[in-house]
């Protein structure tokens, strides 16, 4: 392979990106050395097994990926702003929409959700950490190495260009001979293994590590949503694993699973992809429902309306999510019977989702509604997401879908579902739980400014796309001619997207500003909330709770505050905690190189790093690490300090 | 207030939709299939607008009435577990809506998958539409003519497009005549359309298929039956025959203008249907084979060429799916 094939060449924007990547990396290295932070970085972050720190690292990575995916989106909107624009050529546009999709779903939405899960779940169930803390670190580092591997593709080797769905035979070696789609199959595989382990880890955590007295039906709604989500992960991700492995065999080892020749079947890929892909949508949406439930209940000062039906709805959604995949390709020609079946199952999902919407509305009923930033996002979610929901029902009708399929109508629909459904939720969650982690709130004025920009510009960006779809504009077109009449609405959408970008810039600025100037909050419960995470100090000590709470009801913390129902009855005892360990990080680094060599089919180094992975696993198997104990004295000291800070 | 603004936007939008259908191709049908689909779409929009209205009214009511700034300083919200009857209500009503929509969907899906009502007696005109990067080839086996990037059809006669691809999955879509269907390399799918008005309609590939995807559109010209016959005769007399070499050069080219030929490629490069289909799913006819001898079969194929355009030479029986589809069509008739 020649060097000019190895690096992506020929585009000034790419050279700019390369230069900035080198400069930023250098700045980080120099900065760490100058401020002597290498030791701190290693001890406190790279080797940590603390769920809170891992959660923060997930969220930070997600924010970086939000930036990357957002830049992709802006590039697309610029190219589509008017007819026959020359900003991007076809190949570049194809790479950009492919990476936008993958990054936003798999490297932004998923890690943001998993980050919040990490931060909140152990606190919400009164546990000290997750069930398998070191496995949790491995999950993070695998996700991170997958994400990095995927992201270097735009300067090294070239990005995948067959859409985030990577339909065969377009993504096959024949029609897509560059390494781009190798990045797809390998980087997603590595990150996917991490996600699968997260799923297992949190199922065990939630089932086995709840505080005494917290029965399943006393769990906070976010915990419920995460439990159900993790079950979906455990059932859906193996399908992706298999599909990606078959893709790898096809592309690297001459197999013919999905190719056009020799009996390969392109339709099989589409089925496998969506058998994972549709539940994936619920993997990112259900935890969001959980977050909204917590926030709406807190800021209405009311318990959640219809708790039981909320749980039942989520279980129903999770089951149905596995029965609807074919609605992504009604047009493949499976005839009226099959399409009819999948139409009905798809529309059936609207029923439990509708139940949830009405339960949220009735949580507001007779409440005392405070319009804080997290609450604003949660409230904006209801009307906007409902548009996404009803258009989803319209798309579910097979006969009509023949006219919506692959058009901007579809693009508008899933952005109306995923942005209010997931992005608003993770932002709301970040604002809501931020004081728990850092001991101060994010500034409300900047937060509200960002909210209004984002909420309004979101609609300006995506509402026109419904009409473009009905006008016949298909998705993934890199250009259109003036005679199509697509120009004005596209321009409007582009203007909206700039506003959306400004909104996100204000959001990031508000985080920076708050770190510097926002007054430190001295209470552990700034929102007057209802669930256990607010019962411990902010910022949370490494052991979470000095004394394990005894849960007697749903919203036990609330009743402890209001009715003096006892919560912390036991005495402080020695606490058993896991040790920090560098192996997960090292494993992530090795996986990165293993993946890289695989992508370029450099077999010798690939085999060597593959062996290194096996050695790492073997080392772990024979290692004895019983963790460490925090003495009562030390706990008392920490607790005094944390209380003392308040005085 | 923003919420009211949003509500207003939605209603204006709906108004624009229902009055300004002319510029929205999907809601400006020129044939019975697109008409059925347009009716379904408008019906579902009305139902969904009612759903939205109910949610928005409740939403605005809750947000205006129960904001903290309006509450008495000592007001403490009540503890409410929920209400069985309320929750049953908002389960049952969506169930009813979904049932209604399901009936509409299944009926209309059956309708658009078969020859449109009123045209069952006519023998459909069969046109093979195949895509290659990044063009459309239209073969008229009965007339013995072939075109590239344009297709002429007679009005008021059912046309059965038989779709397949010489490359990636594409989707054949003529918004004003009816919704789309995939064209794939290993099987033939069928799309029944009728044009009831003369005119020129935009047709396109809607499924992303690589670099030239954005320019992969074609013209559908619906002409009077007489005009159509005249056109066919003209092509037969004036256009050259399509040779295998010429067809290969067509497949090679990235983009082409319009072309006409007085013979079709189906004679030397048959569509992947029947004995030429790309797969065998164990259908029972004589040339079907079980898993064990599949391998043998493969060895007979010409591996050295590895030419993806060569499915036609593979000897497989027709796909199950295809058979089923035929069945549906027959039942429909």
PDB file of C-alpha atoms in Angstrom, chain B residues 22-244:
ATOM      1  CA  UNK B  22     -49.941  20.175  -6.435  1.00  0.00           C
ATOM      2  CA  UNK B  23     -46.368  20.824  -5.485  1.00  0.00           C
ATOM      3  CA  UNK B  24     -46.266  17.723  -3.277  1.00  0.00           C
ATOM      4  CA  UNK B  25     -45.798  14.971  -5.832  1.00  0.00           C
ATOM      5  CA  UNK B  26     -46.937  12.214  -3.509  1.00  0.00           C
ATOM      6  CA  UNK B  27     -50.295  13.930  -2.922  1.00  0.00           C
ATOM      7  CA  UNK B  28     -50.794  14.739  -6.593  1.00  0.00           C
ATOM      8  CA  UNK B  29     -51.515  11.267  -7.990  1.00  0.00           C
ATOM      9  CA  UNK B  30     -51.918  10.501 -11.692  1.00  0.00           C
ATOM     10  CA  UNK B  31     -52.917   6.878 -11.369  1.00  0.00           C
ATOM     11  CA  UNK B  32     -54.999   4.562  -9.142  1.00  0.00           C
ATOM     12  CA  UNK B  33     -52.062   3.196  -7.108  1.00  0.00           C
ATOM     13  CA  UNK B  34     -50.759   6.619  -6.159  1.00  0.00           C
ATOM     14  CA  UNK B  35     -54.355   7.707  -5.573  1.00  0.00           C
ATOM     15  CA  UNK B  36     -54.921   4.887  -3.064  1.00  0.00           C
ATOM     16  CA  UNK B  37     -51.691   5.802  -1.323  1.00  0.00           C
ATOM     17  CA  UNK B  38     -52.485   9.496  -1.308  1.00  0.00           C
ATOM     18  CA  UNK B  39     -55.902   8.757   0.218  1.00  0.00           C
ATOM     19  CA  UNK B  40     -54.320   6.585   2.912  1.00  0.00           C
ATOM     20  CA  UNK B  41     -51.788   9.309   3.675  1.00  0.00           C
ATOM     21  CA  UNK B  42     -54.392  12.049   3.966  1.00  0.00           C
ATOM     22  CA  UNK B  43     -56.657   9.827   6.071  1.00  0.00           C
ATOM     23  CA  UNK B  44     -53.813   8.991   8.430  1.00  0.00           C
ATOM     24  CA  UNK B  45     -52.848  12.661   8.646  1.00  0.00           C
ATOM     25  CA  UNK B  46     -56.343  13.590   9.746  1.00  0.00           C
ATOM     26  CA  UNK B  47     -56.439  10.845  12.379  1.00  0.00           C
ATOM     27  CA  UNK B  48     -52.985  11.807  13.606  1.00  0.00           C
ATOM     28  CA  UNK B  49     -53.911  15.493  13.692  1.00  0.00           C
ATOM     29  CA  UNK B  50     -56.750  14.608  16.060  1.00  0.00           C
ATOM     30  CA  UNK B  51     -54.332  12.651  18.269  1.00  0.00           C
ATOM     31  CA  UNK B  52     -51.913  15.577  18.278  1.00  0.00           C
ATOM     32  CA  UNK B  53     -54.722  17.956  19.112  1.00  0.00           C
ATOM     33  CA  UNK B  54     -55.796  15.934  22.150  1.00  0.00           C
ATOM     34  CA  UNK B  55     -52.219  15.718  23.451  1.00  0.00           C
ATOM     35  CA  UNK B  56     -51.557  19.416  22.831  1.00  0.00           C
ATOM     36  CA  UNK B  57     -54.753  20.599  24.493  1.00  0.00           C
ATOM     37  CA  UNK B  58     -54.032  18.527  27.602  1.00  0.00           C
ATOM     38  CA  UNK B  59     -50.429  19.665  27.545  1.00  0.00           C
ATOM     39  CA  UNK B  60     -51.222  23.360  27.354  1.00  0.00           C
ATOM     40  CA  UNK B  61     -53.871  22.978  30.041  1.00  0.00           C
ATOM     41  CA  UNK B  62     -51.431  21.299  32.454  1.00  0.00           C
ATOM     42  CA  UNK B  63     -48.660  23.777  31.796  1.00  0.00           C
ATOM     43  CA  UNK B  64     -50.771  26.880  32.210  1.00  0.00           C
ATOM     44  CA  UNK B  65     -52.845  25.724  35.163  1.00  0.00           C
ATOM     45  CA  UNK B  66     -50.255  23.998  37.344  1.00  0.00           C
ATOM     46  CA  UNK B  67     -47.159  26.140  37.070  1.00  0.00           C
ATOM     47  CA  UNK B  68     -45.480  26.862  40.389  1.00  0.00           C
ATOM     48  CA  UNK B  69     -45.749  30.611  39.868  1.00  0.00           C
ATOM     49  CA  UNK B  70     -49.541  30.345  39.899  1.00  0.00           C
ATOM     50  CA  UNK B  71     -49.773  28.028  42.881  1.00  0.00           C
ATOM     51  CA  UNK B  72     -50.440  29.179  46.418  1.00  0.00           C
ATOM     52  CA  UNK B  73     -47.157  29.437  48.358  1.00  0.00           C
ATOM     53  CA  UNK B  74     -48.090  26.558  50.642  1.00  0.00           C
ATOM     54  CA  UNK B  75     -49.596  24.345  47.941  1.00  0.00           C
ATOM     55  CA  UNK B  76     -48.285  20.807  48.183  1.00  0.00           C
ATOM     56  CA  UNK B  77     -49.219  18.504  45.272  1.00  0.00           C
ATOM     57  CA  UNK B  78     -51.170  15.379  46.233  1.00  0.00           C
ATOM     58  CA  UNK B  79     -49.778  11.867  46.108  1.00  0.00           C
ATOM     59  CA  UNK B  80     -51.486  10.066  43.207  1.00  0.00           C
ATOM     60  CA  UNK B  81     -50.813   6.443  42.378  1.00  0.00           C
ATOM     61  CA  UNK B  82     -52.670   6.719  39.098  1.00  0.00           C
ATOM     62  CA  UNK B  83     -56.146   5.743  38.137  1.00  0.00           C
ATOM     63  CA  UNK B  84     -57.084   2.386  36.750  1.00  0.00           C
ATOM     64  CA  UNK B  85     -59.931   3.770  34.655  1.00  0.00           C
ATOM     65  CA  UNK B  86     -57.989   6.660  33.255  1.00  0.00           C
ATOM     66  CA  UNK B  87     -55.123   4.365  32.289  1.00  0.00           C
ATOM     67  CA  UNK B  88     -57.492   1.865  30.720  1.00  0.00           C
ATOM     68  CA  UNK B  89     -59.077   4.723  28.762  1.00  0.00           C
ATOM     69  CA  UNK B  90     -55.835   5.828  27.207  1.00  0.00           C
ATOM     70  CA  UNK B  91     -54.971   2.261  26.404  1.00  0.00           C
ATOM     71  CA  UNK B  92     -58.291   1.371  24.801  1.00  0.00           C
ATOM     72  CA  UNK B  93     -58.619   4.481  22.632  1.00  0.00           C
ATOM     73  CA  UNK B  94     -55.189   3.997  20.987  1.00  0.00           C
ATOM     74  CA  UNK B  95     -56.057   0.318  20.515  1.00  0.00           C
ATOM     75  CA  UNK B  96     -59.192   1.332  18.620  1.00  0.00           C
ATOM     76  CA  UNK B  97     -57.234   3.814  16.511  1.00  0.00           C
ATOM     77  CA  UNK B  98     -54.600   1.197  15.726  1.00  0.00           C
ATOM     78  CA  UNK B  99     -57.261  -1.339  14.768  1.00  0.00           C
ATOM     79  CA  UNK B 100     -58.880   1.135  12.371  1.00  0.00           C
ATOM     80  CA  UNK B 101     -55.524   2.044  10.854  1.00  0.00           C
ATOM     81  CA  UNK B 102     -54.588  -1.632  10.589  1.00  0.00           C
ATOM     82  CA  UNK B 103     -57.705  -2.412   8.596  1.00  0.00           C
ATOM     83  CA  UNK B 104     -57.021   0.516   6.287  1.00  0.00           C
ATOM     84  CA  UNK B 105     -53.386  -0.513   5.938  1.00  0.00           C
ATOM     85  CA  UNK B 106     -54.007  -4.155   5.144  1.00  0.00           C
ATOM     86  CA  UNK B 107     -56.745  -3.391   2.639  1.00  0.00           C
ATOM     87  CA  UNK B 108     -54.764  -0.693   0.888  1.00  0.00           C
ATOM     88  CA  UNK B 109     -51.547  -2.712   0.911  1.00  0.00           C
ATOM     89  CA  UNK B 110     -53.372  -5.585  -0.759  1.00  0.00           C
ATOM     90  CA  UNK B 111     -54.840  -3.125  -3.244  1.00  0.00           C
ATOM     91  CA  UNK B 112     -51.517  -1.609  -4.258  1.00  0.00           C
ATOM     92  CA  UNK B 113     -49.770  -4.973  -4.457  1.00  0.00           C
ATOM     93  CA  UNK B 114     -52.142  -6.262  -7.153  1.00  0.00           C
ATOM     94  CA  UNK B 115     -53.436  -4.972 -10.458  1.00  0.00           C
ATOM     95  CA  UNK B 116     -55.544  -1.901  -9.661  1.00  0.00           C
ATOM     96  CA  UNK B 117     -59.308  -2.323  -9.417  1.00  0.00           C
ATOM     97  CA  UNK B 118     -61.011  -1.903 -12.784  1.00  0.00           C
ATOM     98  CA  UNK B 119     -57.969  -3.010 -14.743  1.00  0.00           C
ATOM     99  CA  UNK B 120     -58.010  -6.712 -13.885  1.00  0.00           C
ATOM    100  CA  UNK B 121     -59.403  -7.716 -17.286  1.00  0.00           C
ATOM    101  CA  UNK B 122     -56.673  -6.128 -19.286  1.00  0.00           C
ATOM    102  CA  UNK B 123     -53.495  -7.953 -20.038  1.00  0.00           C
ATOM    103  CA  UNK B 124     -50.782  -5.923 -18.352  1.00  0.00           C
ATOM    104  CA  UNK B 125     -47.929  -4.496 -20.363  1.00  0.00           C
ATOM    105  CA  UNK B 126     -44.773  -6.077 -19.025  1.00  0.00           C
ATOM    106  CA  UNK B 127     -41.690  -3.911 -18.791  1.00  0.00           C
ATOM    107  CA  UNK B 128     -38.458  -5.108 -17.231  1.00  0.00           C
ATOM    108  CA  UNK B 129     -36.801  -2.214 -15.431  1.00  0.00           C
ATOM    109  CA  UNK B 130     -33.255  -2.958 -14.423  1.00  0.00           C
ATOM    110  CA  UNK B 131     -30.747  -0.648 -12.812  1.00  0.00           C
ATOM    111  CA  UNK B 132     -27.013  -0.523 -13.249  1.00  0.00           C
ATOM    112  CA  UNK B 133     -24.608   2.043 -11.828  1.00  0.00           C
ATOM    113  CA  UNK B 134     -26.180   4.613 -12.391  1.00  0.00           C
ATOM    114  CA  UNK B 135     -28.795   4.139 -15.116  1.00  0.00           C
ATOM    115  CA  UNK B 136     -32.123   2.506 -15.727  1.00  0.00           C
ATOM    116  CA  UNK B 137     -32.706   0.015 -18.544  1.00  0.00           C
ATOM    117  CA  UNK B 138     -36.265  -0.620 -19.712  1.00  0.00           C
ATOM    118  CA  UNK B 139     -36.915  -3.758 -21.752  1.00  0.00           C
ATOM    119  CA  UNK B 140     -40.243  -4.377 -23.475  1.00  0.00           C
ATOM    120  CA  UNK B 141     -40.146  -8.136 -24.192  1.00  0.00           C
ATOM    121  CA  UNK B 142     -43.470  -8.150 -26.064  1.00  0.00           C
ATOM    122  CA  UNK B 143     -42.661  -5.204 -28.263  1.00  0.00           C
ATOM    123  CA  UNK B 144     -39.011  -6.153 -28.572  1.00  0.00           C
ATOM    124  CA  UNK B 145     -37.702  -2.685 -27.799  1.00  0.00           C
ATOM    125  CA  UNK B 146     -35.409  -1.384 -25.088  1.00  0.00           C
ATOM    126  CA  UNK B 147     -34.729   2.100 -23.746  1.00  0.00           C
ATOM    127  CA  UNK B 148     -32.284   3.661 -21.326  1.00  0.00           C
ATOM    128  CA  UNK B 149     -33.295   6.314 -18.785  1.00  0.00           C
ATOM    129  CA  UNK B 150     -36.790   6.857 -20.134  1.00  0.00           C
ATOM    130  CA  UNK B 151     -39.877   4.737 -20.310  1.00  0.00           C
ATOM    131  CA  UNK B 152     -43.003   5.334 -22.378  1.00  0.00           C
ATOM    132  CA  UNK B 153     -46.246   3.727 -21.308  1.00  0.00           C
ATOM    133  CA  UNK B 154     -49.798   3.799 -22.623  1.00  0.00           C
ATOM    134  CA  UNK B 155     -52.435   5.391 -20.398  1.00  0.00           C
ATOM    135  CA  UNK B 156     -55.262   3.414 -18.844  1.00  0.00           C
ATOM    136  CA  UNK B 157     -53.511   0.107 -19.230  1.00  0.00           C
ATOM    137  CA  UNK B 158     -51.939  -1.759 -16.328  1.00  0.00           C
ATOM    138  CA  UNK B 159     -48.187  -1.877 -16.541  1.00  0.00           C
ATOM    139  CA  UNK B 160     -46.227  -4.478 -14.644  1.00  0.00           C
ATOM    140  CA  UNK B 161     -42.693  -3.375 -13.964  1.00  0.00           C
ATOM    141  CA  UNK B 162     -40.392  -6.291 -13.260  1.00  0.00           C
ATOM    142  CA  UNK B 163     -37.488  -4.924 -11.306  1.00  0.00           C
ATOM    143  CA  UNK B 164     -33.956  -6.136 -10.842  1.00  0.00           C
ATOM    144  CA  UNK B 165     -30.488  -4.719 -10.573  1.00  0.00           C
ATOM    145  CA  UNK B 166     -27.074  -5.253 -12.103  1.00  0.00           C
ATOM    146  CA  UNK B 167     -25.454  -3.815  -8.991  1.00  0.00           C
ATOM    147  CA  UNK B 168     -26.461  -2.453  -5.607  1.00  0.00           C
ATOM    148  CA  UNK B 169     -30.038  -2.524  -4.351  1.00  0.00           C
ATOM    149  CA  UNK B 170     -31.969   0.312  -5.944  1.00  0.00           C
ATOM    150  CA  UNK B 171     -35.560   1.357  -5.525  1.00  0.00           C
ATOM    151  CA  UNK B 172     -37.806   2.095  -8.469  1.00  0.00           C
ATOM    152  CA  UNK B 173     -40.041   5.033  -7.674  1.00  0.00           C
ATOM    153  CA  UNK B 174     -42.448   7.135  -9.715  1.00  0.00           C
ATOM    154  CA  UNK B 175     -44.112   9.245  -6.990  1.00  0.00           C
ATOM    155  CA  UNK B 176     -47.080  10.389  -9.072  1.00  0.00           C
ATOM    156  CA  UNK B 177     -47.927   6.884 -10.278  1.00  0.00           C
ATOM    157  CA  UNK B 178     -47.306   4.922  -7.099  1.00  0.00           C
ATOM    158  CA  UNK B 179     -44.935   3.923  -4.354  1.00  0.00           C
ATOM    159  CA  UNK B 180     -41.674   2.227  -4.833  1.00  0.00           C
ATOM    160  CA  UNK B 181     -40.136  -1.220  -4.772  1.00  0.00           C
ATOM    161  CA  UNK B 182     -36.578  -2.500  -4.541  1.00  0.00           C
ATOM    162  CA  UNK B 183     -34.652  -3.784  -7.528  1.00  0.00           C
ATOM    163  CA  UNK B 184     -32.122  -6.403  -6.467  1.00  0.00           C
ATOM    164  CA  UNK B 185     -29.528  -8.464  -8.245  1.00  0.00           C
ATOM    165  CA  UNK B 186     -30.718 -11.900  -7.261  1.00  0.00           C
ATOM    166  CA  UNK B 187     -34.453 -11.793  -7.810  1.00  0.00           C
ATOM    167  CA  UNK B 188     -37.188  -9.999  -9.698  1.00  0.00           C
ATOM    168  CA  UNK B 189     -39.757  -7.902  -7.846  1.00  0.00           C
ATOM    169  CA  UNK B 190     -42.962  -6.680  -9.412  1.00  0.00           C
ATOM    170  CA  UNK B 191     -44.648  -3.331  -9.289  1.00  0.00           C
ATOM    171  CA  UNK B 192     -48.065  -2.762 -10.867  1.00  0.00           C
ATOM    172  CA  UNK B 193     -48.848   0.774 -11.974  1.00  0.00           C
ATOM    173  CA  UNK B 194     -51.423   2.474 -14.141  1.00  0.00           C
ATOM    174  CA  UNK B 195     -51.250   5.997 -15.543  1.00  0.00           C
ATOM    175  CA  UNK B 196     -54.664   7.568 -15.949  1.00  0.00           C
ATOM    176  CA  UNK B 197     -53.413  10.863 -17.282  1.00  0.00           C
ATOM    177  CA  UNK B 198     -51.102  11.619 -20.119  1.00  0.00           C
ATOM    178  CA  UNK B 199     -48.000  13.458 -19.115  1.00  0.00           C
ATOM    179  CA  UNK B 200     -44.400  13.298 -18.112  1.00  0.00           C
ATOM    180  CA  UNK B 201     -43.603  12.096 -14.606  1.00  0.00           C
ATOM    181  CA  UNK B 202     -40.375  12.036 -12.681  1.00  0.00           C
ATOM    182  CA  UNK B 203     -39.087   8.592 -11.848  1.00  0.00           C
ATOM    183  CA  UNK B 204     -36.047   7.924  -9.736  1.00  0.00           C
ATOM    184  CA  UNK B 205     -33.993   5.523  -7.744  1.00  0.00           C
ATOM    185  CA  UNK B 206     -34.677   6.284  -4.096  1.00  0.00           C
ATOM    186  CA  UNK B 207     -32.266   3.821  -2.533  1.00  0.00           C
ATOM    187  CA  UNK B 208     -28.697   5.030  -2.088  1.00  0.00           C
ATOM    188  CA  UNK B 209     -26.458   3.156  -4.491  1.00  0.00           C
ATOM    189  CA  UNK B 210     -23.140   4.982  -4.521  1.00  0.00           C
ATOM    190  CA  UNK B 211     -21.472   7.916  -6.179  1.00  0.00           C
ATOM    191  CA  UNK B 212     -23.886   8.582  -9.045  1.00  0.00           C
ATOM    192  CA  UNK B 213     -27.029   8.027  -6.991  1.00  0.00           C
ATOM    193  CA  UNK B 214     -28.233  11.641  -7.017  1.00  0.00           C
ATOM    194  CA  UNK B 215     -28.455  11.663 -10.798  1.00  0.00           C
ATOM    195  CA  UNK B 216     -30.235   8.363 -11.237  1.00  0.00           C
ATOM    196  CA  UNK B 217     -33.599   9.600 -12.420  1.00  0.00           C
ATOM    197  CA  UNK B 218     -35.629   8.866 -15.518  1.00  0.00           C
ATOM    198  CA  UNK B 219     -38.708  10.154 -17.282  1.00  0.00           C
ATOM    199  CA  UNK B 220     -41.977   8.269 -17.421  1.00  0.00           C
ATOM    200  CA  UNK B 221     -44.007   9.484 -20.379  1.00  0.00           C
ATOM    201  CA  UNK B 222     -47.628   8.372 -20.298  1.00  0.00           C
ATOM    202  CA  UNK B 223     -49.088   8.637 -23.799  1.00  0.00           C
ATOM    203  CA  UNK B 224     -52.340   7.708 -25.504  1.00  0.00           C
ATOM    204  CA  UNK B 225     -52.511   4.040 -26.607  1.00  0.00           C
ATOM    205  CA  UNK B 226     -52.210   5.165 -30.230  1.00  0.00           C
ATOM    206  CA  UNK B 227     -49.280   7.429 -29.510  1.00  0.00           C
ATOM    207  CA  UNK B 228     -47.663   4.528 -27.678  1.00  0.00           C
ATOM    208  CA  UNK B 229     -48.072   2.120 -30.606  1.00  0.00           C
ATOM    209  CA  UNK B 230     -46.689   4.735 -32.964  1.00  0.00           C
ATOM    210  CA  UNK B 231     -43.707   5.239 -30.710  1.00  0.00           C
ATOM    211  CA  UNK B 232     -43.009   1.491 -30.519  1.00  0.00           C
ATOM    212  CA  UNK B 233     -43.174   1.184 -34.294  1.00  0.00           C
ATOM    213  CA  UNK B 234     -40.915   4.159 -34.725  1.00  0.00           C
ATOM    214  CA  UNK B 235     -38.297   2.723 -32.389  1.00  0.00           C
ATOM    215  CA  UNK B 236     -38.467  -0.631 -34.133  1.00  0.00           C
ATOM    216  CA  UNK B 237     -37.860   0.962 -37.509  1.00  0.00           C
ATOM    217  CA  UNK B 238     -35.265   3.559 -36.628  1.00  0.00           C
ATOM    218  CA  UNK B 239     -33.308   2.344 -33.604  1.00  0.00           C
ATOM    219  CA  UNK B 240     -30.386  -0.101 -33.832  1.00  0.00           C
ATOM    220  CA  UNK B 241     -30.559  -3.586 -32.358  1.00  0.00           C
ATOM    221  CA  UNK B 242     -29.012  -4.063 -28.909  1.00  0.00           C
ATOM    222  CA  UNK B 243     -25.998  -6.343 -29.185  1.00  0.00           C
ATOM    223  CA  UNK B 244     -24.343  -8.023 -26.233  1.00  0.00           C
TER     224      UNK B 244
END
